[in-house]
Amino acid sequence: MIKYARDYVILNNVPKNSEMGTMSLTGKIIKIYVRGNTPRSLRSIEMVNWSGKAFTGNRSHLKQLRDIPELTETGIYFLLRTNEESGLTDIYIGETDTVSQRMNQHTSKDWWDTFIVFLSRDLTKAHVRYLESKMYQLANQSVSTLKVMNEGVPPGSKLPEPDMCAMEEFASNMIFTLETLGLGLFNVIAISENVTEVSESPNHFKKNYDVTHGMEFYMNLPRETCINGEKATMVVDNGSFILKAGSFIRKEVVDSFPESSYFELWKQIVNSNAVKAASNPNLFQTIRDLEFKSPSAAGAVVKGRTTNGRANWKRTSDEKSLFDCESEDAA
């Protein structure tokens, strides 16, 4: 029996009109139902005008799932853990005919601490297999935020074109919901048009911001690695730190860097298809935009050493540090 519950409504993306007293409503309404008396209780999340629904919690909430009729249905789920050593989020992606039963089976995996499941009365087995494959592809693209824990590649499913379009929209709403919950895990920002490898990427989503509208910053590569003044470019927008396609990354790290929590992040990125060999033999070059959780994480990957990102990223327009720009905006 649930003794306490709270209901929160969040209105997202409501830009103010330039005229005083008027407002243009172009947002989404997210309803969060907290099934307990603390913000960390099991939560269910719904979006107005969307048939999907999410549940999120931790291992202690698994017993509660058995008492929720909806969770006997077909769904797709994520098991998550923030890895303190790497700075990445470990993620397992799965699908099931019976969500509550499958989630309890995963108690045998001792590494995860958080789950989120998505379901809908309209989803079929073929649908969730398509979604599982789609999210697996996106997770493997998200080398700056995620480490995929699946041992095998999901088989996916072939869908008629109308169903495929519906599932692409469902996946987009899943990502929007994750972002609203503060789980900005999937690196699904737009890929730069001038990158030849774009056609190889399964990434067709955009997040709810445009990286071309954010402030642009640069960071020079260490002098000993440069030939032609190579640098990296980062856009900061809506609290996201986006290393732009075409940025350079140091190929050999400093001796002390393997002791840093960012070393595993650097290693995963340089061993992925997100980078290519640069004409400068000392450097790699990114072939798509990469989102980071902090400016220091992005800076450490670029320089191959621990870096104070807020001090060392400089605004392209006036050389001000990111820290000074943030302080200026807050004044």
Short mmCIF file of C-alpha atoms in Angstrom, two decimals:
data_model
loop_
_atom_site.label_atom_id
_atom_site.label_comp_id
_atom_site.label_asym_id
_atom_site.label_seq_id
_atom_site.Cartn_x
_atom_site.Cartn_y
_atom_site.Cartn_z
CA MET A 1 0.00 0.00 0.00
CA ILE A 2 1.26 3.47 -0.86
CA LYS A 3 1.08 5.70 2.18
CA TYR A 4 2.26 8.92 0.59
CA ALA A 5 2.30 10.27 -2.93
CA ARG A 6 3.03 13.58 -4.55
CA ASP A 7 2.24 14.88 -8.00
CA TYR A 8 4.45 17.38 -9.82
CA VAL A 9 3.80 19.08 -13.16
CA ILE A 10 6.71 20.54 -15.14
CA LEU A 11 6.18 22.87 -18.11
CA ASN A 12 9.20 22.78 -20.41
CA ASN A 13 10.40 25.12 -23.16
CA VAL A 14 8.21 28.15 -22.55
CA PRO A 15 10.04 31.09 -24.21
CA LYS A 16 9.05 34.60 -23.21
CA ASN A 17 7.94 36.99 -25.90
CA SER A 18 9.99 40.14 -26.31
CA GLU A 19 6.91 42.25 -25.57
CA MET A 20 6.21 42.84 -21.89
CA GLY A 21 3.32 40.86 -20.53
CA THR A 22 2.96 38.42 -23.43
CA MET A 23 4.15 34.83 -23.68
CA SER A 24 4.30 32.28 -26.48
CA LEU A 25 3.51 28.78 -25.19
CA THR A 26 5.38 26.19 -27.24
CA GLY A 27 6.25 23.72 -24.49
CA LYS A 28 5.50 20.23 -23.32
CA ILE A 29 3.80 19.25 -20.08
CA ILE A 30 5.51 16.49 -18.10
CA LYS A 31 3.65 14.98 -15.15
CA ILE A 32 5.73 13.27 -12.46
CA TYR A 33 3.90 11.18 -9.89
CA VAL A 34 6.04 10.38 -6.83
CA ARG A 35 4.88 7.11 -5.29
CA GLY A 36 6.15 7.85 -1.79
CA ASN A 37 7.04 10.65 0.61
CA THR A 38 10.51 11.55 -0.65
CA PRO A 39 11.74 12.82 -4.05
CA ARG A 40 13.76 9.59 -4.37
CA SER A 41 10.70 7.36 -4.17
CA LEU A 42 9.57 5.37 -7.20
CA ARG A 43 8.30 7.81 -9.82
CA SER A 44 6.09 7.54 -12.87
CA ILE A 45 6.39 10.09 -15.68
CA GLU A 46 3.86 10.98 -18.35
CA MET A 47 3.85 13.55 -21.15
CA VAL A 48 0.59 15.14 -22.21
CA ASN A 49 -0.51 13.95 -25.68
CA TRP A 50 1.86 10.96 -25.63
CA SER A 51 0.74 7.39 -25.00
CA GLY A 52 4.11 6.46 -23.49
CA LYS A 53 4.83 6.31 -19.78
CA ALA A 54 8.04 5.90 -17.79
CA PHE A 55 8.86 4.54 -14.35
CA THR A 56 12.17 5.24 -12.65
CA GLY A 57 13.69 4.22 -9.35
CA ASN A 58 16.46 2.22 -7.73
CA ARG A 59 17.02 -1.38 -6.68
CA SER A 60 14.99 -0.92 -3.48
CA HIS A 61 11.88 -0.22 -5.58
CA LEU A 62 11.84 -3.51 -7.49
CA LYS A 63 9.34 -5.11 -5.10
CA GLN A 64 6.90 -2.24 -5.71
CA LEU A 65 6.91 -2.93 -9.45
CA ARG A 66 5.04 -6.21 -8.93
CA ASP A 67 2.01 -4.32 -7.58
CA ILE A 68 1.64 -1.99 -10.59
CA PRO A 69 -0.63 -3.56 -13.25
CA GLU A 70 0.88 -1.52 -16.11
CA LEU A 71 4.27 -3.09 -15.49
CA THR A 72 3.08 -6.50 -16.61
CA GLU A 73 3.09 -5.12 -20.16
CA THR A 74 5.67 -4.91 -22.96
CA GLY A 75 8.38 -2.29 -22.55
CA ILE A 76 11.96 -1.13 -23.03
CA TYR A 77 14.24 -0.42 -20.08
CA PHE A 78 17.65 0.90 -19.05
CA LEU A 79 19.83 -0.16 -16.12
CA LEU A 80 22.19 2.64 -15.09
CA ARG A 81 25.13 3.48 -12.86
CA THR A 82 27.41 6.50 -12.71
CA ASN A 83 30.93 5.09 -12.77
CA GLU A 84 32.98 7.31 -10.47
CA GLU A 85 36.28 6.01 -11.87
CA SER A 86 35.56 6.82 -15.52
CA GLY A 87 33.02 9.63 -15.23
CA LEU A 88 30.86 7.70 -17.70
CA THR A 89 27.39 6.28 -17.08
CA ASP A 90 27.27 2.51 -17.45
CA ILE A 91 24.10 1.50 -19.27
CA TYR A 92 22.35 -1.75 -20.16
CA ILE A 93 19.48 -1.60 -22.67
CA GLY A 94 16.82 -4.29 -22.84
CA GLU A 95 13.26 -5.09 -23.88
CA THR A 96 10.71 -7.45 -22.41
CA ASP A 97 7.13 -8.73 -22.63
CA THR A 98 6.68 -8.33 -18.86
CA VAL A 99 8.56 -5.40 -17.37
CA SER A 100 8.20 -6.17 -13.64
CA GLN A 101 9.26 -9.80 -14.05
CA ARG A 102 12.30 -8.98 -16.17
CA MET A 103 13.43 -6.17 -13.86
CA ASN A 104 13.44 -8.53 -10.89
CA GLN A 105 15.52 -11.01 -12.89
CA HIS A 106 18.19 -8.34 -13.20
CA THR A 107 18.93 -8.40 -9.47
CA SER A 108 21.65 -10.90 -10.44
CA LYS A 109 23.54 -7.99 -12.06
CA ASP A 110 25.24 -6.29 -9.14
CA TRP A 111 26.72 -3.26 -10.93
CA TRP A 112 23.61 -1.13 -11.56
CA ASP A 113 21.74 1.07 -9.08
CA THR A 114 19.07 2.93 -11.11
CA PHE A 115 16.49 1.86 -13.67
CA ILE A 116 14.06 3.58 -16.01
CA VAL A 117 11.45 1.74 -18.06
CA PHE A 118 9.24 2.99 -20.90
CA LEU A 119 6.00 1.33 -21.91
CA SER A 120 2.74 2.00 -23.71
CA ARG A 121 -0.44 0.11 -24.35
CA ASP A 122 0.31 0.58 -28.08
CA LEU A 123 3.72 -1.14 -28.04
CA THR A 124 4.19 -4.61 -29.51
CA LYS A 125 7.13 -7.00 -29.29
CA ALA A 126 8.34 -5.84 -32.69
CA HIS A 127 8.12 -2.21 -31.56
CA VAL A 128 10.26 -2.66 -28.44
CA ARG A 129 12.83 -4.68 -30.37
CA TYR A 130 13.10 -1.79 -32.82
CA LEU A 131 13.44 0.67 -29.94
CA GLU A 132 16.03 -1.50 -28.19
CA SER A 133 18.17 -1.58 -31.33
CA LYS A 134 17.73 2.17 -31.91
CA MET A 135 18.72 3.10 -28.36
CA TYR A 136 21.64 0.66 -28.44
CA GLN A 137 22.96 2.40 -31.57
CA LEU A 138 22.55 5.82 -29.99
CA ALA A 139 24.25 4.64 -26.78
CA ASN A 140 27.24 3.40 -28.77
CA GLN A 141 27.40 6.81 -30.45
CA SER A 142 27.42 8.51 -27.04
CA VAL A 143 31.08 7.79 -26.30
CA SER A 144 31.49 10.99 -24.27
CA THR A 145 28.76 10.06 -21.76
CA LEU A 146 27.94 6.33 -21.87
CA LYS A 147 29.60 2.94 -21.59
CA VAL A 148 27.38 0.18 -22.99
CA MET A 149 27.21 -2.95 -20.82
CA ASN A 150 25.25 -5.18 -23.25
CA GLU A 151 27.24 -8.28 -24.19
CA GLY A 152 25.51 -8.75 -27.54
CA VAL A 153 24.02 -6.57 -30.26
CA PRO A 154 20.19 -6.39 -30.15
CA PRO A 155 18.66 -7.92 -33.32
CA GLY A 156 16.06 -5.21 -33.82
CA SER A 157 13.02 -5.78 -36.02
CA LYS A 158 11.67 -4.82 -39.43
CA LEU A 159 8.63 -2.58 -39.23
CA PRO A 160 6.25 -1.13 -41.82
CA GLU A 161 7.06 2.48 -42.61
CA PRO A 162 4.17 3.96 -40.53
CA ASP A 163 5.24 1.93 -37.48
CA MET A 164 8.86 2.91 -38.01
CA CYS A 165 7.92 6.60 -38.04
CA ALA A 166 5.87 6.14 -34.89
CA MET A 167 8.78 4.44 -33.10
CA GLU A 168 11.20 7.18 -34.16
CA GLU A 169 8.84 9.68 -32.51
CA PHE A 170 8.51 7.40 -29.46
CA ALA A 171 12.31 7.27 -29.14
CA SER A 172 12.50 11.06 -29.42
CA ASN A 173 9.99 11.41 -26.58
CA MET A 174 11.97 8.93 -24.50
CA ILE A 175 15.07 11.08 -24.88
CA PHE A 176 13.11 14.25 -24.07
CA THR A 177 11.82 12.59 -20.90
CA LEU A 178 15.32 11.51 -19.89
CA GLU A 179 16.57 15.07 -20.42
CA THR A 180 13.77 16.45 -18.27
CA LEU A 181 14.73 14.05 -15.48
CA GLY A 182 18.32 15.28 -15.63
CA LEU A 183 19.52 12.14 -17.42
CA GLY A 184 21.08 13.76 -20.48
CA LEU A 185 22.76 10.52 -21.47
CA PHE A 186 22.34 10.15 -25.21
CA ASN A 187 24.59 12.24 -27.44
CA VAL A 188 21.97 12.98 -30.11
CA ILE A 189 22.86 16.49 -31.19
CA ALA A 190 22.97 17.37 -34.88
CA ILE A 191 26.07 16.23 -36.76
CA SER A 192 27.97 18.88 -38.70
CA GLU A 193 27.07 18.94 -42.40
CA ASN A 194 30.69 19.22 -43.55
CA VAL A 195 31.69 15.84 -42.09
CA THR A 196 31.99 13.14 -44.74
CA GLU A 197 31.23 10.31 -42.31
CA VAL A 198 27.71 11.60 -41.53
CA SER A 199 26.03 8.99 -43.72
CA GLU A 200 27.49 6.19 -41.62
CA SER A 201 25.81 7.39 -38.44
CA PRO A 202 22.40 6.16 -37.22
CA ASN A 203 22.00 9.40 -35.28
CA HIS A 204 19.08 11.41 -36.70
CA PHE A 205 17.77 13.09 -33.54
CA LYS A 206 18.25 16.62 -32.32
CA LYS A 207 17.91 17.71 -28.73
CA ASN A 208 15.76 20.64 -27.71
CA TYR A 209 18.47 23.21 -28.37
CA ASP A 210 20.49 24.39 -31.36
CA VAL A 211 24.25 24.30 -30.89
CA THR A 212 24.67 27.14 -33.41
CA HIS A 213 22.95 29.52 -30.97
CA GLY A 214 25.21 28.92 -27.98
CA MET A 215 28.41 30.70 -26.99
CA GLU A 216 31.50 29.37 -28.77
CA PHE A 217 34.77 28.73 -26.94
CA TYR A 218 38.16 27.44 -28.04
CA MET A 219 41.09 25.67 -26.40
CA ASN A 220 44.57 25.46 -27.88
CA LEU A 221 46.34 22.11 -27.96
CA PRO A 222 49.62 21.79 -26.01
CA ARG A 223 52.40 23.58 -27.91
CA GLU A 224 54.55 20.48 -28.23
CA THR A 225 51.79 18.68 -30.16
CA CYS A 226 50.93 21.46 -32.62
CA ILE A 227 52.08 22.10 -36.18
CA ASN A 228 49.58 24.68 -37.42
CA GLY A 229 48.08 26.06 -34.20
CA GLU A 230 45.46 23.29 -33.92
CA LYS A 231 42.66 23.87 -31.43
CA ALA A 232 39.37 22.50 -30.21
CA THR A 233 36.02 24.29 -30.33
CA MET A 234 33.23 23.92 -27.78
CA VAL A 235 29.73 25.37 -27.80
CA VAL A 236 27.96 25.98 -24.49
CA ASP A 237 24.20 26.12 -24.68
CA ASN A 238 21.41 25.34 -22.26
CA GLY A 239 23.83 23.83 -19.74
CA SER A 240 25.44 21.50 -22.28
CA PHE A 241 29.11 21.40 -23.29
CA ILE A 242 29.44 20.32 -26.91
CA LEU A 243 32.85 19.60 -28.44
CA LYS A 244 32.36 20.44 -32.11
CA ALA A 245 33.14 18.18 -35.03
CA GLY A 246 36.56 19.02 -36.43
CA SER A 247 38.12 19.62 -33.00
CA PHE A 248 41.56 18.19 -32.29
CA ILE A 249 42.41 15.76 -29.47
CA ARG A 250 45.87 14.89 -28.21
CA LYS A 251 46.96 11.40 -29.24
CA GLU A 252 49.50 10.77 -26.44
CA VAL A 253 48.56 11.74 -22.88
CA VAL A 254 50.85 13.06 -20.16
CA ASP A 255 52.33 10.50 -17.75
CA SER A 256 50.07 11.46 -14.84
CA PHE A 257 46.80 11.36 -16.80
CA PRO A 258 46.10 7.61 -16.33
CA GLU A 259 45.55 8.44 -12.64
CA SER A 260 42.77 10.86 -13.57
CA SER A 261 39.09 9.91 -13.65
CA TYR A 262 38.98 11.35 -17.18
CA PHE A 263 41.54 8.91 -18.60
CA GLU A 264 38.95 6.18 -19.26
CA LEU A 265 36.75 8.77 -20.96
CA TRP A 266 39.64 9.87 -23.22
CA LYS A 267 40.49 6.25 -24.00
CA GLN A 268 36.91 5.36 -24.95
CA ILE A 269 36.64 8.37 -27.28
CA VAL A 270 39.95 7.92 -29.10
CA ASN A 271 39.22 4.22 -29.61
CA SER A 272 35.77 4.92 -31.08
CA ASN A 273 34.52 5.90 -34.52
CA ALA A 274 33.92 9.43 -33.22
CA VAL A 275 37.49 10.40 -34.18
CA LYS A 276 39.84 9.97 -37.11
CA ALA A 277 43.57 10.38 -37.60
CA ALA A 278 44.51 14.02 -38.23
CA SER A 279 47.09 15.23 -40.72
CA ASN A 280 49.16 16.12 -37.66
CA PRO A 281 50.48 12.74 -36.42
CA ASN A 282 50.28 13.95 -32.80
CA LEU A 283 46.52 14.45 -32.90
CA PHE A 284 43.11 12.93 -33.54
CA GLN A 285 40.20 14.92 -34.99
CA THR A 286 36.55 14.52 -34.05
CA ILE A 287 34.15 13.68 -36.88
CA ARG A 288 30.94 14.52 -35.05
CA ASP A 289 29.75 16.70 -32.18
CA LEU A 290 30.31 15.21 -28.71
CA GLU A 291 28.45 16.35 -25.60
CA PHE A 292 30.23 16.30 -22.24
CA LYS A 293 28.96 16.51 -18.68
CA SER A 294 31.38 19.31 -17.78
CA PRO A 295 33.83 21.71 -19.48
CA SER A 296 36.70 20.10 -17.55
CA ALA A 297 35.85 16.68 -18.97
CA ALA A 298 35.92 18.10 -22.50
CA GLY A 299 39.16 19.96 -21.81
CA ALA A 300 40.86 16.92 -20.28
CA VAL A 301 40.01 14.82 -23.34
CA VAL A 302 41.34 17.52 -25.68
CA LYS A 303 44.62 18.09 -23.85
CA GLY A 304 45.26 14.58 -22.58
CA ARG A 305 45.71 15.83 -19.04
CA THR A 306 43.66 17.17 -16.14
CA THR A 307 42.40 20.62 -17.05
CA ASN A 308 40.40 23.38 -15.36
CA GLY A 309 37.82 23.75 -18.09
CA ARG A 310 36.16 26.89 -16.79
CA ALA A 311 39.51 28.68 -16.74
CA ASN A 312 41.00 27.30 -19.96
CA TRP A 313 38.11 27.44 -22.42
CA LYS A 314 38.18 30.95 -23.95
CA ARG A 315 35.27 32.62 -25.72
CA THR A 316 36.08 32.96 -29.39
CA SER A 317 34.70 36.49 -29.67
CA ASP A 318 36.67 38.17 -26.87
CA GLU A 319 39.06 35.68 -25.19
CA LYS A 320 37.10 35.71 -21.92
CA SER A 321 37.24 32.49 -19.92
CA LEU A 322 34.14 30.34 -19.53
CA PHE A 323 34.15 31.16 -15.82
CA ASP A 324 34.13 34.91 -16.50
CA CYS A 325 31.36 34.51 -19.08
CA GLU A 326 29.20 32.54 -16.66
CA SER A 327 29.82 35.09 -13.92
CA GLU A 328 28.94 37.89 -16.32
CA ASP A 329 25.69 36.20 -17.31
CA ALA A 330 24.73 35.63 -13.67
CA ALA A 331 25.28 39.27 -12.69
#
